[in-house]
């Protein structure tokens, strides 16, 4: 969808969460540089401050690239970047040791030591937090944080830091590295959970279609199985009687003909029942399914009094629109309204998820005659002289409208009267009336 914010609205919910997660990790390098590298200019004299600044900036850049590629690995899009992970780990250790040396042996004493010591803790924390993206298992992440803290203390003591100072440094690493590790682990868990929920929704839609096909297959089997078995037996009997010259063979073949015609009639009834959809049932089902999917669904308008063929055609529109809102859109609200005025009934399905019928492009999603998408709906509406319109309705709305003329002798009891200005006025009905 074009327009302001179309790039974001056009994304599915999992894609939005992934984009947010990636950009969150892309902001970490700026936080690392702003928090730990820039303050060195106020406490550490040149050229040592520039050395620390460049080292921390390089570490932040490597961490950003590593985070991006490792997130691709968590989604199964590329192999684990092992060499880059080793490079980040090595850079983290080297820069931390350099900052520790500067803190202990650089110029300016206490101020210099505080600034360089902050770099020591910060680089270790961001490095461990980024490396945690490549670790699966909470226990291993905890071991990584504790190992970094123990290593920080073990390096600090030989370098000349007192035992209490080394303990403080180790504790700071535990807190900071633990926070960034938790952030990484939670981000990956949330991203995977959203994708799994989206896949579950797709699976539910496919299962619904599969269940309907199974039901149709069972109905055909029930109708055809018994009758074909009877036809086979009576045909075999007629053959035996004909070979013996018995006149009863004609009666058996007449019976076979009668069973065949009865089977044709029953098959047509099964197919007719499969192709027909009750409007009231479809509205109630649409509201229930959309509500269960977390979409606010509002249904309004008269239902009773419409001819059966019009209800069936509009019921299919509701069914197809609901399916596509679930499968192709990212809607938070969906409104279904019926309006009867001036001898026409208008069904409108509007959602704020942008994609609607046929993927939201407003083009046919199926070839004519396939019975799905816009082409199938237009075919059904054409049988009752109806028309279908679908497309964007504003910056973030998708609207599908089906209009069907009413027969002259068919006027619903609940048809609304037009307003004084001549425009038809819809009559809202409680949801309980629709779903009863």
CSV table of N, CA and C in Angstrom, one decimal, residues 25-42 49-64 95 115 118-119 122-123 126-127 180:
chain,number,residue,atom,x,y,z
A,25,UNK,N,18.8,-3.9,17.9
A,25,UNK,CA,20.2,-4.3,18.0
A,25,UNK,C,21.1,-3.3,17.2
A,26,UNK,N,20.5,-2.7,16.2
A,26,UNK,CA,21.3,-1.7,15.5
A,26,UNK,C,21.5,-0.4,16.3
A,27,UNK,N,20.7,-0.1,17.2
A,27,UNK,CA,20.9,1.0,18.1
A,27,UNK,C,22.0,0.8,19.2
A,28,UNK,N,22.2,-0.5,19.5
A,28,UNK,CA,23.2,-0.8,20.5
A,28,UNK,C,24.6,-0.2,20.3
A,29,UNK,N,25.1,-0.3,19.0
A,29,UNK,CA,26.4,0.3,18.8
A,29,UNK,C,26.5,1.8,19.2
A,30,UNK,N,25.4,2.5,18.8
A,30,UNK,CA,25.4,4.0,19.2
A,30,UNK,C,25.4,4.1,20.7
A,31,UNK,N,24.6,3.3,21.4
A,31,UNK,CA,24.6,3.4,22.9
A,31,UNK,C,25.9,3.0,23.4
A,32,UNK,N,26.6,2.0,22.9
A,32,UNK,CA,27.9,1.7,23.4
A,32,UNK,C,28.9,2.8,23.2
A,33,UNK,N,28.9,3.4,22.0
A,33,UNK,CA,29.9,4.5,21.7
A,33,UNK,C,29.5,5.7,22.6
A,34,UNK,N,28.3,6.1,22.7
A,34,UNK,CA,27.9,7.3,23.4
A,34,UNK,C,28.1,7.1,24.9
A,35,UNK,N,27.9,5.9,25.4
A,35,UNK,CA,28.0,5.6,26.9
A,35,UNK,C,29.5,5.4,27.3
A,36,UNK,N,30.3,4.7,26.5
A,36,UNK,CA,31.6,4.3,27.0
A,36,UNK,C,32.8,5.0,26.2
A,37,UNK,N,32.6,5.3,25.0
A,37,UNK,CA,33.7,5.9,24.2
A,37,UNK,C,33.8,7.4,24.3
A,38,UNK,N,32.7,8.1,24.1
A,38,UNK,CA,32.7,9.6,24.2
A,38,UNK,C,33.2,10.1,25.5
A,39,UNK,N,32.8,9.6,26.7
A,39,UNK,CA,33.2,10.2,27.9
A,39,UNK,C,34.7,10.2,28.1
A,40,UNK,N,35.5,9.3,27.4
A,40,UNK,CA,36.9,9.3,27.5
A,40,UNK,C,37.6,10.6,27.1
A,41,UNK,N,36.9,11.4,26.2
A,41,UNK,CA,37.5,12.6,25.8
A,41,UNK,C,37.5,13.7,27.0
A,42,UNK,N,36.7,13.5,28.0
A,42,UNK,CA,36.7,14.4,29.1
A,42,UNK,C,37.6,14.0,30.2
A,49,UNK,N,42.8,8.9,24.5
A,49,UNK,CA,41.3,8.9,24.4
A,49,UNK,C,40.9,8.5,23.0
A,50,UNK,N,41.7,9.0,21.9
A,50,UNK,CA,41.3,8.6,20.6
A,50,UNK,C,41.5,7.1,20.3
A,51,UNK,N,42.5,6.5,21.0
A,51,UNK,CA,42.7,5.1,20.8
A,51,UNK,C,41.5,4.3,21.4
A,52,UNK,N,41.1,4.7,22.6
A,52,UNK,CA,39.9,4.0,23.2
A,52,UNK,C,38.7,4.3,22.4
A,53,UNK,N,38.5,5.5,21.9
A,53,UNK,CA,37.3,5.8,21.1
A,53,UNK,C,37.2,4.9,19.8
A,54,UNK,N,38.4,4.8,19.1
A,54,UNK,CA,38.4,4.0,17.9
A,54,UNK,C,38.2,2.5,18.2
A,55,UNK,N,38.8,2.1,19.3
A,55,UNK,CA,38.7,0.7,19.6
A,55,UNK,C,37.2,0.3,20.0
A,56,UNK,N,36.6,1.2,20.8
A,56,UNK,CA,35.2,0.9,21.2
A,56,UNK,C,34.3,1.0,19.9
A,57,UNK,N,34.5,2.0,19.1
A,57,UNK,CA,33.7,2.1,17.9
A,57,UNK,C,33.8,0.9,17.0
A,58,UNK,N,35.1,0.4,16.8
A,58,UNK,CA,35.3,-0.8,16.0
A,58,UNK,C,34.5,-2.0,16.6
A,59,UNK,N,34.6,-2.1,17.9
A,59,UNK,CA,33.9,-3.2,18.6
A,59,UNK,C,32.4,-3.1,18.4
A,60,UNK,N,31.9,-1.9,18.5
A,60,UNK,CA,30.4,-1.7,18.3
A,60,UNK,C,30.0,-2.1,16.9
A,61,UNK,N,30.8,-1.7,15.9
A,61,UNK,CA,30.5,-2.0,14.5
A,61,UNK,C,30.5,-3.6,14.3
A,62,UNK,N,31.5,-4.2,14.8
A,62,UNK,CA,31.6,-5.7,14.6
A,62,UNK,C,30.4,-6.3,15.3
A,63,UNK,N,30.1,-5.8,16.5
A,63,UNK,CA,28.9,-6.4,17.3
A,63,UNK,C,27.6,-6.2,16.5
A,64,UNK,N,27.5,-5.1,15.8
A,64,UNK,CA,26.2,-4.8,15.0
A,64,UNK,C,26.1,-5.8,13.9
A,95,UNK,N,40.2,-5.5,23.7
A,95,UNK,CA,39.8,-4.1,24.0
A,95,UNK,C,39.6,-4.0,25.5
A,115,UNK,N,37.2,6.3,33.9
A,115,UNK,CA,36.7,6.3,32.5
A,115,UNK,C,37.1,5.0,31.8
A,118,UNK,N,35.3,2.0,33.1
A,118,UNK,CA,33.9,1.9,32.5
A,118,UNK,C,33.9,1.3,31.2
A,119,UNK,N,34.9,1.6,30.4
A,119,UNK,CA,35.1,1.0,29.1
A,119,UNK,C,35.3,-0.5,29.2
A,122,UNK,N,31.9,-2.0,30.0
A,122,UNK,CA,31.0,-1.9,28.9
A,122,UNK,C,31.3,-2.8,27.8
A,123,UNK,N,32.5,-2.8,27.4
A,123,UNK,CA,32.9,-3.7,26.2
A,123,UNK,C,32.6,-5.1,26.5
A,126,UNK,N,28.6,-5.6,26.4
A,126,UNK,CA,28.0,-5.6,25.1
A,126,UNK,C,28.5,-6.8,24.3
A,127,UNK,N,29.7,-7.2,24.4
A,127,UNK,CA,30.2,-8.3,23.7
A,127,UNK,C,29.6,-9.6,24.1
A,180,UNK,N,22.1,-7.4,29.2
A,180,UNK,CA,22.2,-7.5,27.7
A,180,UNK,C,22.0,-8.9,27.2
